[in-house]
Amino acid sequence: MQQANRGLQRCGTAAPSGRAAAFVQLGCRSAAARPASRPSRGDVSVRAAITEDAYMVLGMAQCFKKDGGTLSPVLVVEPLSASSLECLANGARTSFKMVTGVTYKDAMNRNRAALPESFGTALFCENFAFRCEAAARTWQQSHAQENLMDIVPLGKARGNFNFSLEDKRILNMENVVSDSDNIKQDLSIDVYGRKKADDYAAKQAAESAVKAEAVAAQEQAQKEEDDLDALLLA
């Protein structure tokens, strides 16, 4: 405060007093409390870093590649999230033949020495590093660390899951959409109720046709009866 007053006096300005002095003092304290500079957005870490020894799971999935009219089997190494492994442990059908617990460092380095021998010929999946980081973060949650890490301990492997090839995973599958597929899809996602309205209209038309046919038959029978009466009276 005294320094601020002396600075004002040097400039030929009278030092403030009363409430004005209080405002000057408050401004000096606020300026002193502010940091010299604020960190940029690039300096702020949005997510906590994953340690190299963090636990995660890799699985070996039985996939297929389409080559002409035939399917060729391909083994693929993929990271598993905590919820995915929990589903496998609960008996869900899966294309994973085996899973293993590894460290985040070994997974990111694609260290085959840390994997079971059966993983030796398997290919690493696309976007492997990105998927490793995403899967590893799911293992940082308290539920995963307290309840799921014993499903396959670090350094161990497990393969007694509900393995199934009923729904084959085809890596290079091309989805070719035909006109008939578009029609089926249009009917299945008809949020405006067009199909329901059309069905109702068709039902109404059918009922009207039946009624009209019954009326016509009744009128024909009545006409024939009238004609017969006319002949008898003639």
mmCIF file of C-alpha atoms in Angstrom:
data_model
loop_
_atom_site.group_PDB
_atom_site.id
_atom_site.type_symbol
_atom_site.label_atom_id
_atom_site.label_comp_id
_atom_site.label_asym_id
_atom_site.label_seq_id
_atom_site.Cartn_x
_atom_site.Cartn_y
_atom_site.Cartn_z
ATOM 1 C CA MET A 1 0.000 0.000 0.000
ATOM 2 C CA GLN A 2 2.790 2.400 0.943
ATOM 3 C CA GLN A 3 4.626 1.527 -2.289
ATOM 4 C CA ALA A 4 1.483 2.296 -4.298
ATOM 5 C CA ASN A 5 1.091 5.652 -2.532
ATOM 6 C CA ARG A 6 4.740 6.555 -3.149
ATOM 7 C CA GLY A 7 4.311 5.683 -6.839
ATOM 8 C CA LEU A 8 1.344 8.030 -7.087
ATOM 9 C CA GLN A 9 3.242 10.785 -5.300
ATOM 10 C CA ARG A 10 6.166 10.497 -7.754
ATOM 11 C CA CYS A 11 3.733 11.029 -10.624
ATOM 12 C CA GLY A 12 2.465 14.208 -8.979
ATOM 13 C CA THR A 13 -0.832 12.600 -7.942
ATOM 14 C CA ALA A 14 -2.122 12.786 -4.408
ATOM 15 C CA ALA A 15 -2.177 9.520 -2.554
ATOM 16 C CA PRO A 16 -5.737 8.195 -2.132
ATOM 17 C CA SER A 17 -7.348 7.984 1.254
ATOM 18 C CA GLY A 18 -10.396 6.343 2.789
ATOM 19 C CA ARG A 19 -12.359 3.998 0.498
ATOM 20 C CA ALA A 20 -10.170 4.833 -2.504
ATOM 21 C CA ALA A 21 -7.122 3.678 -0.572
ATOM 22 C CA ALA A 22 -8.886 0.433 0.284
ATOM 23 C CA PHE A 23 -9.602 -0.229 -3.405
ATOM 24 C CA VAL A 24 -5.971 0.413 -4.309
ATOM 25 C CA GLN A 25 -4.807 -1.952 -1.583
ATOM 26 C CA LEU A 26 -7.249 -4.668 -2.746
ATOM 27 C CA GLY A 27 -6.029 -4.305 -6.323
ATOM 28 C CA CYS A 28 -2.407 -4.690 -5.229
ATOM 29 C CA ARG A 29 -3.208 -7.864 -3.311
ATOM 30 C CA SER A 30 -5.161 -9.346 -6.260
ATOM 31 C CA ALA A 31 -2.296 -8.619 -8.641
ATOM 32 C CA ALA A 32 0.176 -10.258 -6.276
ATOM 33 C CA ALA A 33 -2.029 -13.351 -5.952
ATOM 34 C CA ARG A 34 -2.297 -13.894 -9.719
ATOM 35 C CA PRO A 35 0.225 -16.273 -11.297
ATOM 36 C CA ALA A 36 2.737 -14.762 -13.666
ATOM 37 C CA SER A 37 1.276 -16.720 -16.587
ATOM 38 C CA ARG A 38 -1.408 -19.290 -17.196
ATOM 39 C CA PRO A 39 -0.592 -22.681 -18.694
ATOM 40 C CA SER A 40 -1.766 -23.192 -22.240
ATOM 41 C CA ARG A 41 -4.243 -25.891 -23.135
ATOM 42 C CA GLY A 42 -1.422 -27.936 -24.567
ATOM 43 C CA ASP A 43 0.344 -27.948 -21.212
ATOM 44 C CA VAL A 44 -2.670 -29.337 -19.356
ATOM 45 C CA SER A 45 -2.987 -33.125 -19.310
ATOM 46 C CA VAL A 46 -6.650 -33.984 -19.778
ATOM 47 C CA ARG A 47 -6.238 -37.646 -18.850
ATOM 48 C CA ALA A 48 -3.890 -39.263 -16.392
ATOM 49 C CA ALA A 49 -1.021 -41.125 -18.011
ATOM 50 C CA ILE A 50 -1.114 -44.928 -17.997
ATOM 51 C CA THR A 51 1.878 -46.432 -16.210
ATOM 52 C CA GLU A 52 4.011 -48.934 -18.087
ATOM 53 C CA ASP A 53 3.281 -51.693 -15.583
ATOM 54 C CA ALA A 54 -0.494 -51.156 -15.756
ATOM 55 C CA TYR A 55 -2.518 -54.348 -16.233
ATOM 56 C CA MET A 56 -4.507 -55.063 -19.379
ATOM 57 C CA VAL A 57 -5.704 -58.024 -21.436
ATOM 58 C CA LEU A 58 -4.933 -59.145 -24.986
ATOM 59 C CA GLY A 59 -6.998 -61.748 -26.787
ATOM 60 C CA MET A 60 -6.417 -63.939 -29.827
ATOM 61 C CA ALA A 61 -9.520 -63.949 -32.011
ATOM 62 C CA GLN A 62 -10.356 -66.355 -34.823
ATOM 63 C CA CYS A 63 -11.252 -64.178 -37.795
ATOM 64 C CA PHE A 64 -11.540 -64.742 -41.532
ATOM 65 C CA LYS A 65 -10.572 -62.971 -44.732
ATOM 66 C CA LYS A 66 -12.680 -63.219 -47.840
ATOM 67 C CA ASP A 67 -10.676 -64.256 -50.891
ATOM 68 C CA GLY A 68 -12.927 -64.588 -53.892
ATOM 69 C CA GLY A 69 -15.578 -67.090 -52.932
ATOM 70 C CA THR A 70 -13.665 -68.670 -50.055
ATOM 71 C CA LEU A 71 -12.889 -67.680 -46.471
ATOM 72 C CA SER A 72 -9.356 -67.985 -45.137
ATOM 73 C CA PRO A 73 -8.847 -68.248 -41.347
ATOM 74 C CA VAL A 74 -6.752 -65.510 -39.726
ATOM 75 C CA LEU A 75 -5.730 -65.147 -36.068
ATOM 76 C CA VAL A 76 -5.792 -61.564 -34.772
ATOM 77 C CA VAL A 77 -4.455 -60.106 -31.500
ATOM 78 C CA GLU A 78 -6.818 -57.517 -30.023
ATOM 79 C CA PRO A 79 -6.990 -55.611 -26.712
ATOM 80 C CA LEU A 80 -9.957 -56.426 -24.484
ATOM 81 C CA SER A 81 -11.748 -53.942 -22.279
ATOM 82 C CA ALA A 82 -12.695 -54.914 -18.744
ATOM 83 C CA SER A 83 -16.383 -55.227 -19.636
ATOM 84 C CA SER A 84 -15.585 -57.444 -22.643
ATOM 85 C CA LEU A 85 -13.613 -59.896 -20.519
ATOM 86 C CA GLU A 86 -16.392 -59.901 -17.928
ATOM 87 C CA CYS A 87 -18.870 -60.903 -20.652
ATOM 88 C CA LEU A 88 -16.585 -63.733 -21.744
ATOM 89 C CA ALA A 89 -16.288 -64.971 -18.166
ATOM 90 C CA ASN A 90 -20.092 -64.973 -17.893
ATOM 91 C CA GLY A 91 -20.451 -67.334 -20.855
ATOM 92 C CA ALA A 92 -21.079 -65.039 -23.805
ATOM 93 C CA ARG A 93 -20.288 -66.468 -27.232
ATOM 94 C CA THR A 94 -16.971 -65.210 -28.521
ATOM 95 C CA SER A 95 -14.485 -65.528 -31.343
ATOM 96 C CA PHE A 96 -11.586 -65.282 -28.867
ATOM 97 C CA LYS A 97 -9.753 -68.576 -28.529
ATOM 98 C CA MET A 98 -7.455 -67.372 -25.749
ATOM 99 C CA VAL A 99 -6.748 -64.293 -23.630
ATOM 100 C CA THR A 100 -3.742 -63.300 -21.558
ATOM 101 C CA GLY A 101 -2.905 -60.702 -18.919
ATOM 102 C CA VAL A 102 -0.012 -58.408 -19.874
ATOM 103 C CA THR A 103 1.463 -55.060 -18.928
ATOM 104 C CA TYR A 104 0.625 -51.935 -20.868
ATOM 105 C CA LYS A 105 4.284 -51.585 -21.875
ATOM 106 C CA ASP A 106 4.487 -55.096 -23.345
ATOM 107 C CA ALA A 107 1.238 -54.574 -25.214
ATOM 108 C CA MET A 108 2.269 -51.234 -26.716
ATOM 109 C CA ASN A 109 5.677 -52.643 -27.686
ATOM 110 C CA ARG A 110 4.006 -55.700 -29.250
ATOM 111 C CA ASN A 111 6.331 -57.848 -27.194
ATOM 112 C CA ARG A 112 5.611 -61.381 -28.392
ATOM 113 C CA ALA A 113 7.895 -62.786 -25.702
ATOM 114 C CA ALA A 114 5.260 -61.761 -23.158
ATOM 115 C CA LEU A 115 2.522 -63.596 -25.075
ATOM 116 C CA PRO A 116 1.674 -67.321 -25.125
ATOM 117 C CA GLU A 117 3.251 -69.381 -27.887
ATOM 118 C CA SER A 118 -0.093 -69.801 -29.620
ATOM 119 C CA PHE A 119 -0.114 -66.038 -30.256
ATOM 120 C CA GLY A 120 3.063 -66.357 -32.326
ATOM 121 C CA THR A 121 1.494 -66.348 -35.801
ATOM 122 C CA ALA A 122 -1.383 -64.004 -34.987
ATOM 123 C CA LEU A 123 -1.562 -60.556 -36.581
ATOM 124 C CA PHE A 124 -1.997 -57.406 -34.531
ATOM 125 C CA CYS A 125 -5.307 -55.689 -35.233
ATOM 126 C CA GLU A 126 -5.695 -52.336 -36.959
ATOM 127 C CA ASN A 127 -5.258 -49.235 -34.776
ATOM 128 C CA PHE A 128 -3.628 -51.494 -32.211
ATOM 129 C CA ALA A 129 -1.931 -48.757 -30.158
ATOM 130 C CA PHE A 130 -5.071 -46.622 -29.960
ATOM 131 C CA ARG A 131 -7.196 -49.588 -28.942
ATOM 132 C CA CYS A 132 -4.594 -50.634 -26.363
ATOM 133 C CA GLU A 133 -4.770 -47.248 -24.669
ATOM 134 C CA ALA A 134 -8.566 -47.247 -24.701
ATOM 135 C CA ALA A 135 -8.767 -50.777 -23.296
ATOM 136 C CA ALA A 136 -6.077 -50.142 -20.671
ATOM 137 C CA ARG A 137 -8.045 -47.205 -19.276
ATOM 138 C CA THR A 138 -11.023 -49.467 -18.596
ATOM 139 C CA TRP A 139 -8.770 -51.526 -16.329
ATOM 140 C CA GLN A 140 -8.031 -48.444 -14.213
ATOM 141 C CA GLN A 141 -11.596 -48.435 -12.865
ATOM 142 C CA SER A 142 -12.157 -49.674 -9.324
ATOM 143 C CA HIS A 143 -14.689 -52.349 -10.365
ATOM 144 C CA ALA A 144 -12.219 -53.869 -12.813
ATOM 145 C CA GLN A 145 -9.305 -53.845 -10.376
ATOM 146 C CA GLU A 146 -11.319 -55.245 -7.485
ATOM 147 C CA ASN A 147 -13.386 -57.887 -9.289
ATOM 148 C CA LEU A 148 -12.100 -58.730 -12.779
ATOM 149 C CA MET A 149 -8.311 -58.972 -12.735
ATOM 150 C CA ASP A 150 -8.434 -62.496 -11.287
ATOM 151 C CA ILE A 151 -10.226 -63.796 -14.391
ATOM 152 C CA VAL A 152 -6.836 -63.983 -16.078
ATOM 153 C CA PRO A 153 -3.949 -62.887 -13.810
ATOM 154 C CA LEU A 154 -0.923 -61.020 -15.116
ATOM 155 C CA GLY A 155 1.342 -63.360 -17.063
ATOM 156 C CA LYS A 156 -1.293 -66.100 -17.270
ATOM 157 C CA ALA A 157 -3.480 -67.265 -20.151
ATOM 158 C CA ARG A 158 -6.978 -68.685 -20.315
ATOM 159 C CA GLY A 159 -8.922 -70.263 -23.135
ATOM 160 C CA ASN A 160 -11.960 -72.044 -21.663
ATOM 161 C CA PHE A 161 -14.510 -69.548 -22.905
ATOM 162 C CA ASN A 162 -17.647 -70.099 -24.996
ATOM 163 C CA PHE A 163 -15.785 -70.123 -28.309
ATOM 164 C CA SER A 164 -18.091 -70.118 -31.330
ATOM 165 C CA LEU A 165 -17.820 -69.585 -35.079
ATOM 166 C CA GLU A 166 -21.560 -69.363 -35.625
ATOM 167 C CA ASP A 167 -21.190 -65.676 -36.451
ATOM 168 C CA LYS A 168 -17.898 -65.480 -38.299
ATOM 169 C CA ARG A 169 -15.857 -62.289 -38.108
ATOM 170 C CA ILE A 170 -14.853 -61.380 -41.652
ATOM 171 C CA LEU A 171 -12.164 -58.692 -41.718
ATOM 172 C CA ASN A 172 -12.539 -57.485 -45.304
ATOM 173 C CA MET A 173 -16.285 -57.910 -45.634
ATOM 174 C CA GLU A 174 -17.928 -55.506 -48.086
ATOM 175 C CA ASN A 175 -21.533 -54.615 -47.407
ATOM 176 C CA VAL A 176 -23.217 -54.330 -50.812
ATOM 177 C CA VAL A 177 -26.686 -52.834 -50.479
ATOM 178 C CA SER A 178 -29.309 -53.784 -53.078
ATOM 179 C CA ASP A 179 -32.657 -52.174 -53.893
ATOM 180 C CA SER A 180 -34.485 -54.985 -52.106
ATOM 181 C CA ASP A 181 -32.395 -54.334 -48.986
ATOM 182 C CA ASN A 182 -33.382 -50.678 -49.119
ATOM 183 C CA ILE A 183 -37.059 -51.625 -49.331
ATOM 184 C CA LYS A 184 -36.741 -54.006 -46.381
ATOM 185 C CA GLN A 185 -34.893 -51.400 -44.372
ATOM 186 C CA ASP A 186 -37.467 -48.749 -45.233
ATOM 187 C CA LEU A 187 -40.230 -51.008 -43.935
ATOM 188 C CA SER A 188 -38.310 -51.948 -40.791
ATOM 189 C CA ILE A 189 -37.544 -48.358 -39.761
ATOM 190 C CA ASP A 190 -40.830 -46.803 -40.851
ATOM 191 C CA VAL A 191 -41.021 -44.267 -38.033
ATOM 192 C CA TYR A 192 -43.940 -42.468 -39.666
ATOM 193 C CA GLY A 193 -46.201 -45.531 -39.669
ATOM 194 C CA ARG A 194 -46.626 -45.674 -43.444
ATOM 195 C CA LYS A 195 -46.659 -49.471 -43.497
ATOM 196 C CA LYS A 196 -49.188 -49.627 -40.682
ATOM 197 C CA ALA A 197 -51.422 -47.148 -42.505
ATOM 198 C CA ASP A 198 -51.120 -49.093 -45.762
ATOM 199 C CA ASP A 199 -51.984 -52.361 -44.004
ATOM 200 C CA TYR A 200 -55.032 -50.759 -42.406
ATOM 201 C CA ALA A 201 -56.189 -49.340 -45.753
ATOM 202 C CA ALA A 202 -55.785 -52.746 -47.408
ATOM 203 C CA LYS A 203 -57.773 -54.385 -44.621
ATOM 204 C CA GLN A 204 -60.542 -51.806 -44.969
ATOM 205 C CA ALA A 205 -60.651 -52.313 -48.742
ATOM 206 C CA ALA A 206 -60.885 -56.093 -48.325
ATOM 207 C CA GLU A 207 -63.713 -55.792 -45.809
ATOM 208 C CA SER A 208 -65.564 -53.370 -48.093
ATOM 209 C CA ALA A 209 -65.212 -55.773 -51.018
ATOM 210 C CA VAL A 210 -66.640 -58.639 -48.946
ATOM 211 C CA LYS A 211 -69.587 -56.507 -47.854
ATOM 212 C CA ALA A 212 -70.243 -55.345 -51.423
ATOM 213 C CA GLU A 213 -70.160 -58.933 -52.651
ATOM 214 C CA ALA A 214 -72.643 -59.995 -49.956
ATOM 215 C CA VAL A 215 -75.013 -57.140 -50.808
ATOM 216 C CA ALA A 216 -74.828 -57.974 -54.524
ATOM 217 C CA ALA A 217 -75.600 -61.632 -53.819
ATOM 218 C CA GLN A 218 -78.548 -60.660 -51.654
ATOM 219 C CA GLU A 219 -79.897 -58.323 -54.330
ATOM 220 C CA GLN A 220 -79.510 -61.035 -56.981
ATOM 221 C CA ALA A 221 -81.396 -63.531 -54.839
ATOM 222 C CA GLN A 222 -84.189 -61.028 -54.237
ATOM 223 C CA LYS A 223 -84.435 -60.303 -57.972
ATOM 224 C CA GLU A 224 -84.668 -63.995 -58.818
ATOM 225 C CA GLU A 225 -87.409 -64.410 -56.203
ATOM 226 C CA ASP A 226 -89.336 -61.445 -57.596
ATOM 227 C CA ASP A 227 -89.035 -62.834 -61.135
ATOM 228 C CA LEU A 228 -90.374 -66.191 -59.965
ATOM 229 C CA ASP A 229 -93.354 -64.553 -58.257
ATOM 230 C CA ALA A 230 -94.104 -62.610 -61.416
ATOM 231 C CA LEU A 231 -94.194 -65.820 -63.492
ATOM 232 C CA LEU A 232 -96.531 -67.533 -61.041
ATOM 233 C CA LEU A 233 -98.947 -64.613 -61.053
ATOM 234 C CA ALA A 234 -98.963 -64.286 -64.830
#
